[in-house]
Coordinates of C-alpha atoms in Angstrom, one line a residue:
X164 CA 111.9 85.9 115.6
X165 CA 111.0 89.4 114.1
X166 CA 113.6 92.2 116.1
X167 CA 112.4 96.0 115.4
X168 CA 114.5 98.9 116.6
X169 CA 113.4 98.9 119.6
X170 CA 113.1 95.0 120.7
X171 CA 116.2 93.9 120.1
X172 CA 116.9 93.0 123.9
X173 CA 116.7 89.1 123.4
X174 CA 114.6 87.2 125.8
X175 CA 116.8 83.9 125.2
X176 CA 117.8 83.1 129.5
X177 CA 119.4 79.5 130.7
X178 CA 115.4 78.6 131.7
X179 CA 114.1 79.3 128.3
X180 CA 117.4 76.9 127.0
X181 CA 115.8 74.3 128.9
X182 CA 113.8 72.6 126.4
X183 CA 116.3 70.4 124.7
X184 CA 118.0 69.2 127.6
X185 CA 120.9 67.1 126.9
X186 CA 119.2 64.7 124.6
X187 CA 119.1 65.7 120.9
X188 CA 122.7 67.0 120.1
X189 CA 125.7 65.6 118.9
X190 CA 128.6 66.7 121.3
X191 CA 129.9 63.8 123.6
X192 CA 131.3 65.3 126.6
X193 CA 132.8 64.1 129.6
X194 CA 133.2 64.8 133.4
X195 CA 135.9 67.8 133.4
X196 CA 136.7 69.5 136.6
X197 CA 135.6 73.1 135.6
X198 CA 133.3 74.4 133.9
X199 CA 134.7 75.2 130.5
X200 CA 134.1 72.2 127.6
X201 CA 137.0 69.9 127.9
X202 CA 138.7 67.9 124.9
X203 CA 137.3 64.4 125.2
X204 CA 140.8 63.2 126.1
X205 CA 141.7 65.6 128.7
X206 CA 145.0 67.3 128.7
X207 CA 146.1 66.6 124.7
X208 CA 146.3 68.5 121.2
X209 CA 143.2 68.7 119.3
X210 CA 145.5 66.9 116.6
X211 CA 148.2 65.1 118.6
X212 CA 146.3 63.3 122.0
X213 CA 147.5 59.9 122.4
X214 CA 146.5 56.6 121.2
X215 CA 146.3 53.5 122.9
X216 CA 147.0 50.5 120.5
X217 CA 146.4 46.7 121.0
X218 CA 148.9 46.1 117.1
X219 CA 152.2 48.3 117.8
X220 CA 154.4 46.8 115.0
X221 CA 153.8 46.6 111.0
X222 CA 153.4 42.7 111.5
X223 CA 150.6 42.6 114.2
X224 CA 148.1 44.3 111.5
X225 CA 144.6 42.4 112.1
X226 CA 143.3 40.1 109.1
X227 CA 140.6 42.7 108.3
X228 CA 142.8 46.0 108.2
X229 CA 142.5 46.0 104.4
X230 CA 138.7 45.5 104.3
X231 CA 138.5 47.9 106.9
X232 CA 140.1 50.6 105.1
X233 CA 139.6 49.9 102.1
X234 CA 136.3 50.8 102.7
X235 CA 136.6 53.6 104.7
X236 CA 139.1 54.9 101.5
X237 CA 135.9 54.1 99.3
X238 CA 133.2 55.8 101.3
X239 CA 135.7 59.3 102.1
X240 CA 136.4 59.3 98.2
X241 CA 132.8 59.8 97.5
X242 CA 131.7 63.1 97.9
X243 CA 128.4 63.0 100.3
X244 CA 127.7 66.7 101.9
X245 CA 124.7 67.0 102.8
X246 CA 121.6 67.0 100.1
X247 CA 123.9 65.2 97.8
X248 CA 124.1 61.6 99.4
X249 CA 123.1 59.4 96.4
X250 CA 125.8 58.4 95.2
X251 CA 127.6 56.9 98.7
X252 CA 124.5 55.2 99.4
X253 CA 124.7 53.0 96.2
X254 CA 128.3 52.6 96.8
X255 CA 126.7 51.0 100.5
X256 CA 124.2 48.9 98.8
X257 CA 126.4 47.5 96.5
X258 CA 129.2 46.7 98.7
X259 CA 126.7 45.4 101.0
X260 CA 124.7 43.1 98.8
X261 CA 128.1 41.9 97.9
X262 CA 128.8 40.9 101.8
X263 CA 125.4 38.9 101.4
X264 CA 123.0 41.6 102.9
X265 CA 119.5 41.9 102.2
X266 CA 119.8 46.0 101.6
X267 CA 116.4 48.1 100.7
X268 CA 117.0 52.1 99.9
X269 CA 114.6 54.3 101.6
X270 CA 114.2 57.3 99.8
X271 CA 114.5 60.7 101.1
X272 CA 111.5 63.3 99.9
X273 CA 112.7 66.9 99.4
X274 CA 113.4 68.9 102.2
X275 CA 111.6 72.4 102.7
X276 CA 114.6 74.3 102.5
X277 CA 114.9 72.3 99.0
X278 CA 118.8 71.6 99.8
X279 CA 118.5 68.4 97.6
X280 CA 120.5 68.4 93.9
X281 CA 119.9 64.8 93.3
X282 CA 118.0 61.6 95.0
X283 CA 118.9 60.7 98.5
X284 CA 118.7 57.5 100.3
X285 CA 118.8 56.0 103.3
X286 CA 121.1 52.5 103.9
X287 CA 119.3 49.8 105.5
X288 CA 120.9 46.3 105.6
X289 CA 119.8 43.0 107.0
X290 CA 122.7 40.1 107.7
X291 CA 121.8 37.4 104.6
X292 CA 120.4 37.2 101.6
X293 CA 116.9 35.9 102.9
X294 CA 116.9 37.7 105.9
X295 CA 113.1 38.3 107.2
X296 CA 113.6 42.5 107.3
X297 CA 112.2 42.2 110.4
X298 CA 113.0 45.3 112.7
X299 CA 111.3 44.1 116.0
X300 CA 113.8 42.9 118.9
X301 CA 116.6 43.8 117.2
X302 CA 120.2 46.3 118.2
X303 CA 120.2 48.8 115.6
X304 CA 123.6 49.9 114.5
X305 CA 123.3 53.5 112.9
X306 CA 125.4 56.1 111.5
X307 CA 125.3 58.7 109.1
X308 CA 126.5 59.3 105.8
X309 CA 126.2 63.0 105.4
X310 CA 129.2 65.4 105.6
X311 CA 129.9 68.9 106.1
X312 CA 131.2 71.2 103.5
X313 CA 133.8 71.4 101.9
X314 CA 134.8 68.6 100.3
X315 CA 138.5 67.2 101.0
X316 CA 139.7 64.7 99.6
X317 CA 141.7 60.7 101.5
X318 CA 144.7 61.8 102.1
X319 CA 147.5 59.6 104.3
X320 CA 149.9 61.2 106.7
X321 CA 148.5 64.6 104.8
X322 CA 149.6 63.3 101.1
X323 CA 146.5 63.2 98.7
X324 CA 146.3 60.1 97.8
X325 CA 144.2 59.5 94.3
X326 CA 141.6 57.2 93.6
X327 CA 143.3 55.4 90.9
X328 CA 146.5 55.3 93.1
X329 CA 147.1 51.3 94.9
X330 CA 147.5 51.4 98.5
X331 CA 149.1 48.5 100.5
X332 CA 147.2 49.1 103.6
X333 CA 149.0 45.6 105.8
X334 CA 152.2 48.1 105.5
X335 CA 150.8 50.7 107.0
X336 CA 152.1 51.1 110.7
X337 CA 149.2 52.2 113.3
X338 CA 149.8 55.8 114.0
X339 CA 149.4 56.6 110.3
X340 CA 147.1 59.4 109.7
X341 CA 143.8 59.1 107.5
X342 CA 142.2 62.3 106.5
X343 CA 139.4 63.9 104.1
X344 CA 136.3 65.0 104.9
X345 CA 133.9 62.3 106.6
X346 CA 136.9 60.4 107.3
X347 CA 135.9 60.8 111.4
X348 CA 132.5 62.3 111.0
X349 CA 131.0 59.9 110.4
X350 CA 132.2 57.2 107.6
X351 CA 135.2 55.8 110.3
X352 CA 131.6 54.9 112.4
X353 CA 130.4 53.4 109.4
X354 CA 133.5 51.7 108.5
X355 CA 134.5 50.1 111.6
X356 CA 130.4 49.3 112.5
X357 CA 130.6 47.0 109.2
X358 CA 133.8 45.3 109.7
X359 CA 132.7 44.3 113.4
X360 CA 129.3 43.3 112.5
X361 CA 130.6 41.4 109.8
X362 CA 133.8 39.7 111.9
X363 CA 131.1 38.4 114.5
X364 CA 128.9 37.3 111.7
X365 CA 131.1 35.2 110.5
X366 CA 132.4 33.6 113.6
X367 CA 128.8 32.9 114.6
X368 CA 129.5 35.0 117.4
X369 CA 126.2 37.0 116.6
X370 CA 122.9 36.0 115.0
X371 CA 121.8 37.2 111.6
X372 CA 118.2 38.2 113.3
X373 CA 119.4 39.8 116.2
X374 CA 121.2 43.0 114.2
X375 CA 119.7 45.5 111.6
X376 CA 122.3 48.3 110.1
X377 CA 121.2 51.8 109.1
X378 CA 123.2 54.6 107.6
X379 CA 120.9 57.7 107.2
X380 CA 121.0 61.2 104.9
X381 CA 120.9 64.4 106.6
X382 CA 122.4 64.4 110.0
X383 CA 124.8 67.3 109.7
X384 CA 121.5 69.6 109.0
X385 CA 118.3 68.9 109.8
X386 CA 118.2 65.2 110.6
X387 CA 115.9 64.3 107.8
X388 CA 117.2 60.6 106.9
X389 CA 116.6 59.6 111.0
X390 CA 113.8 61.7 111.5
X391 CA 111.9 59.7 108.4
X392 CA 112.7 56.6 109.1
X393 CA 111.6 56.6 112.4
X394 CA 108.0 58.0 111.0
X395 CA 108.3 55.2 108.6
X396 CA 108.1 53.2 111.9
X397 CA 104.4 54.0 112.3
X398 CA 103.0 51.6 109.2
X399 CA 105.2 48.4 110.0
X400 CA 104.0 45.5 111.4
X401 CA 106.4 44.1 114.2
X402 CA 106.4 40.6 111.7
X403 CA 105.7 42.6 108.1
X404 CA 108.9 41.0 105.8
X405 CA 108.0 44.5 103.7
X406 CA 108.7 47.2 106.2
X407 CA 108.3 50.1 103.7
X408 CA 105.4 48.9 101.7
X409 CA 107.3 48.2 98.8
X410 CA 105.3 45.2 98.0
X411 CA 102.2 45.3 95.9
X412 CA 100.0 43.4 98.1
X413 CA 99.5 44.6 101.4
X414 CA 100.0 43.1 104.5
X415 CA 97.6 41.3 106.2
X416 CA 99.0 42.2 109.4
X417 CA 97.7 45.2 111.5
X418 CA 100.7 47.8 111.8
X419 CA 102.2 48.0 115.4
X420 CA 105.5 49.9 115.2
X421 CA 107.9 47.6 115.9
X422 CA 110.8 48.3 119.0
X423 CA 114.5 48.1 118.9
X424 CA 116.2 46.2 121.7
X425 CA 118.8 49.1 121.4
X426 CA 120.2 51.2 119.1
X427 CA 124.2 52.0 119.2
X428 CA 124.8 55.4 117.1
X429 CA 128.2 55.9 115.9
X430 CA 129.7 59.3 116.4
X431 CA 133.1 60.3 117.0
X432 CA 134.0 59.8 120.6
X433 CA 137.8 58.8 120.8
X434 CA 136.1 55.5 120.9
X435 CA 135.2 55.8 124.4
X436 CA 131.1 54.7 125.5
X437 CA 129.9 58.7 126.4
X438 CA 127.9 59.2 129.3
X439 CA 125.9 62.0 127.9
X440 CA 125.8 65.1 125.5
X441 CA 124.7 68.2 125.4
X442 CA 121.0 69.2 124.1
X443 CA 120.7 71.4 120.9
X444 CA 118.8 74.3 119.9
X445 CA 118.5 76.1 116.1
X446 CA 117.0 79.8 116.1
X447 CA 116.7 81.2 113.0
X448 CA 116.9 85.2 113.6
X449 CA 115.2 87.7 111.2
X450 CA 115.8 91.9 111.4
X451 CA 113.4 94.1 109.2
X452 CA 114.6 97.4 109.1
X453 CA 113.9 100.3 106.4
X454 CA 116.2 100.8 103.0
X455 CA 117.9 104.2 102.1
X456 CA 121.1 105.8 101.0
X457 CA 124.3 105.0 103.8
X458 CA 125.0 108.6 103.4
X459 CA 121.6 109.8 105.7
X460 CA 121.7 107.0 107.9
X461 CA 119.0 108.8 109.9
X462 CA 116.6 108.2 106.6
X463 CA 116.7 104.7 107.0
X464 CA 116.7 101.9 109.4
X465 CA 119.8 99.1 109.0
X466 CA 118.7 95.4 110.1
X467 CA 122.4 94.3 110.0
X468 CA 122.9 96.6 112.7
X469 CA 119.8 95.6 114.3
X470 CA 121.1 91.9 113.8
X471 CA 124.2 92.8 115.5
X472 CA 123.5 94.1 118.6
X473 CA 121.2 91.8 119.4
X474 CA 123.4 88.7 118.5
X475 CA 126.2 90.4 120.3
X476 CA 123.4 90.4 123.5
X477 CA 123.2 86.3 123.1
X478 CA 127.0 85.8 122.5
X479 CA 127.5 87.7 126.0
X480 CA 124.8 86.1 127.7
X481 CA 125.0 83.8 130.4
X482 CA 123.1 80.3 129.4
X483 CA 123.6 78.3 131.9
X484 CA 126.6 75.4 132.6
X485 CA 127.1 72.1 134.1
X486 CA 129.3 70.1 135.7
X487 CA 129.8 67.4 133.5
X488 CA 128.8 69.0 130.2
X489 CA 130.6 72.3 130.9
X490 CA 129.1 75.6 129.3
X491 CA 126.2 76.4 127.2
X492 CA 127.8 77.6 124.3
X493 CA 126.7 79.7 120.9
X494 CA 127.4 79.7 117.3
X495 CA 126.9 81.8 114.9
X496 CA 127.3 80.2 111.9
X497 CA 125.9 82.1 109.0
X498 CA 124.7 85.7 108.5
X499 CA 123.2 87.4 105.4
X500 CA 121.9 90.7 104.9
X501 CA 122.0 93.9 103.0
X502 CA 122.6 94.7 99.0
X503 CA 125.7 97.0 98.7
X504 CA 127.9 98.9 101.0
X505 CA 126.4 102.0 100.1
X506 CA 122.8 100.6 101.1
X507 CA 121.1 100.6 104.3
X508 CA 120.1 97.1 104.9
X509 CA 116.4 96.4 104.7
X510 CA 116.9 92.7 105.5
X511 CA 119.0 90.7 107.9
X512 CA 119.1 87.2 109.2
X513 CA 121.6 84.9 111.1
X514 CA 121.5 81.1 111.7
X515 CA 122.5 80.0 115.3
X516 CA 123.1 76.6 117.0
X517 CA 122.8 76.4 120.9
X518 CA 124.8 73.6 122.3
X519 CA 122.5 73.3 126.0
X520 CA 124.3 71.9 129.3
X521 CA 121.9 72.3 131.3
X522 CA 118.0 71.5 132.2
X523 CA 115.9 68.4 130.8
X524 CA 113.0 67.8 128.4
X525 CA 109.8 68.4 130.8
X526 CA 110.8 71.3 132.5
X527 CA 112.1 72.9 129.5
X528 CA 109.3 72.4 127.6
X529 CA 106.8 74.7 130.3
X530 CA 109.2 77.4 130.4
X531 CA 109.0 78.0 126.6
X532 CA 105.3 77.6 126.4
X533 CA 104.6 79.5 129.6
X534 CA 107.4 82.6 130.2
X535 CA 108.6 82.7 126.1
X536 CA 105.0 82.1 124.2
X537 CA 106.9 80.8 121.8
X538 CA 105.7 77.3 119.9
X539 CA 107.5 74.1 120.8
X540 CA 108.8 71.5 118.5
X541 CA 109.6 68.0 120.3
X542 CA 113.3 67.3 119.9
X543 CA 114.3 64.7 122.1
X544 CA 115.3 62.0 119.7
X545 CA 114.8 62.0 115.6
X546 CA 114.8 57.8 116.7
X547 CA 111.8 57.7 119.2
X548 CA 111.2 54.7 121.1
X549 CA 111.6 52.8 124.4
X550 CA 115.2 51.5 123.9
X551 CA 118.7 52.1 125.3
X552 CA 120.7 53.8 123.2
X553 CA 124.6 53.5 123.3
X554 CA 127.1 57.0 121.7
X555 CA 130.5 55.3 120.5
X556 CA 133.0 56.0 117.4
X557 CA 136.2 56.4 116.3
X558 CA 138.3 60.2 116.2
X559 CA 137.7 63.1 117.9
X560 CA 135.0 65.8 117.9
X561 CA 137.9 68.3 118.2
X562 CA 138.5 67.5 114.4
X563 CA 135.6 67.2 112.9
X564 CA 134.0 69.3 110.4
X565 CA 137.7 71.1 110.2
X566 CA 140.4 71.2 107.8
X567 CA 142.5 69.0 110.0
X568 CA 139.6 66.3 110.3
X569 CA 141.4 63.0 110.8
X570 CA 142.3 59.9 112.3
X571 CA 144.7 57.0 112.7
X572 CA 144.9 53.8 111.4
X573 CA 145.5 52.2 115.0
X574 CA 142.2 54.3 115.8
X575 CA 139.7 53.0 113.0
X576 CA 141.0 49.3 114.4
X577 CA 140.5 49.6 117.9
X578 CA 136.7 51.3 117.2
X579 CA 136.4 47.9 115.4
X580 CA 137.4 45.8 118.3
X581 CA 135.2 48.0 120.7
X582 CA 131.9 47.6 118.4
X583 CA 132.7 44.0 118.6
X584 CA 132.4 44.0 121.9
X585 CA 129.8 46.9 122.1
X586 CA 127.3 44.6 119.5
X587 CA 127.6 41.5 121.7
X588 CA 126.7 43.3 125.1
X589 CA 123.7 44.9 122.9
X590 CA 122.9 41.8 121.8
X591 CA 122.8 39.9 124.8
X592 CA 122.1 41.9 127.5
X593 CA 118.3 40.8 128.9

């Protein structure tokens, strides 16, 4: 969006917010009685809401609390933010092949805005070593292994605790606190979405063919990882043991993109099933102005201040609210501009995220073709497909991407027993 000196009154109204809906963003909400966004556990601390336990005491720790976070410990040590995910994913696939998956890396190709250091990967992982790597008729359980910036490192009751340095997890009692960065957002998902499947795996609860497990790259930006793999969709055949082509010899079956049964997406949500979350929209804003010493102002034109008055017009605007999902809300998250102090700034830009709570796909869509003329890019879902899809995790959203980001042990075990129970229903339900 070009703003000039004169055009700087934004045209951004609640319709023209429409077009995302409440389908494409990350922030479970519940049913609050205002219209203000309300903690997902109404009435507690950001850092201090209560937790419900089913093990109280030292001694009632489940059989798989050291698995379980031992590898959550081993997936928060290894830095992942986002563009840099290599090396977490081969810390999956090996600890995967190891619990007697059949995994397969899907490579990542640059990304546009060329935010990639090193090789990325998705994770995708079948129960056994011969599995069929079928995808058709199966729950997909999915996650991501990207992270915001910075980097902190594990850290229990908020003591660092080194790599090198032994742990005796059984002695841990539940309301211990786990922290680092991805330790709720998203590796606890991760974490506890393994240990389940695995727990039901080996009770024969749950068939090897009826699950697939995906951790993907690039959530916390542009939602790469997800958005490729579900284009990677488009050349498998529903019984193809090669889903990716990896073979030499191609298949002799004719492609037809194969359908999940379901697909549950681990997020943090105070490990509560969410009813629904809010749409999101990304502008990217751009002021041109004209150069010149910041003694004659009047020589010049300044795009920062052009950038500022016209962001301050969207942070006071009124976008729209809901019930359920409370207010639309805006964030300005980065802003660049200018050379020197002493310069008037020919250049400006800011990066914005729109969290939406209000409106749906279809309507959206014709306002911003029709009133805005602007061009629309289909967000609804980087996972298309006719499937249910089920929101559940670990933590708070209150947390994450923060300094304080962090949960309790009791927490990461209970998300455990409510994926158990989450995979089964998937599994079975008609």
């Amino acid at each position: 969006m070009k703003l000039s000196e004169k055009s700087v009154k934004m045209r951004l109204t609640a319709k023209s917010l429409l077009v995302l809906g409440a389908l494409s963003a990350q922030s479970a909400a519940y049913i609050p009685g205002d219209n203000q966004q309300q903690p997902l556990v109404p009435g507690n601390p950001v850092s201090h809401y209560e937790v419900v336990h089913t093990h109280t005491a030292v001694e009632d720790a489940p059989s798989y609390r050291t698995p379980l976070l031992s590898l959550h410990r081993n997936l928060v040590n290894v830095p992942s933010i986002s563009g840099s995910e290599g090396p977490v994913a081969h810390v999956l696939e090996k600890l995967l092949t190891n619990l007697n998956y059949t995994v397969q890396l899907q490579r990542i190709p640059s990304s546009a805005d060329g935010d990639d250091a090193e090789p990325r990967y998705n994770v995708l992982a079948w129960p056994g070593t011969n599995s069929t790597r079928t995808l058709h008729g199966r729950v997909l359980i999915t996650s991501h292994i990207d992270v915001v910036p910075p980097y902190l490192p594990y850290a229990l009751n908020r003591t660092t605790i080194p790599p090198s340095e032994a742990v005796n997890f059984t002695a841990l009692h539940p309301s211990t606190l786990i922290s680092g960065r991805g330790s709720v957002d998203a590796k606890a998902s991760v974490a506890a979405q393994i240990t389940a499947t695995n727990l039901l795996l080996e009770s024969g609860a749950l068939d090897p063919e009826s699950v697939v497990l995906l951790f993907v790259v690039g959530e916390e930006t542009s939602g790469i990882g997800m958005k490729f793999f579900s284009a990677s969709l488009s050349n498998h055949s529903i019984f193809s043991p090669d889903p990716f082509g990896t073979s030499s010899s191609p298949s002799s079956q004719t492609p037809d993109r194969p359908q999940f049964k379901s697909a549950i997406f681990g997020e943090p949500t105070t490990s509560l099933l969410a009813c629904g979350h809010k749409g999101i929209t990304t502008l990217l804003l751009t002021a041109t102005g004209r150069a010149g010493h910041s003694g004659y102002p009047w020589l010049g034109r300044s795009a920062t201040s052009l950038l500022v008055r016209a962001l301050n017009k969207l942070l006071d605007a009124d976008l729209g609210s809901s019930e359920r999902y409370g207010n639309t809300t805006v964030n300005v998250g980065v802003i660049e501009g200018g050379v020197a102090a002493n310069v008037i700034a020919k250049e400006a830009s800011a990066r914005v995220a729109i969290r939406i709570a209000v409106g749906d796909q279809k309507t959206g869509a014709g306002v911003v073709v029709r009133d805005d003329g602007c061009e629309l890019r289909d967000g609804r879902s980087n996972l298309e497909g006719d499937h249910v899809s089920y929101l559940y995790g670990p933590g708070s959203i209150l947390v994450a991407h923060g300094d304080d980001e962090g949960l309790t042990v009791g927490e990461l075990e209970e998300a455990v027993e409510g994926y158990k129970r989450l995979i089964k229903h998937a599994v079975e339900a008609s």
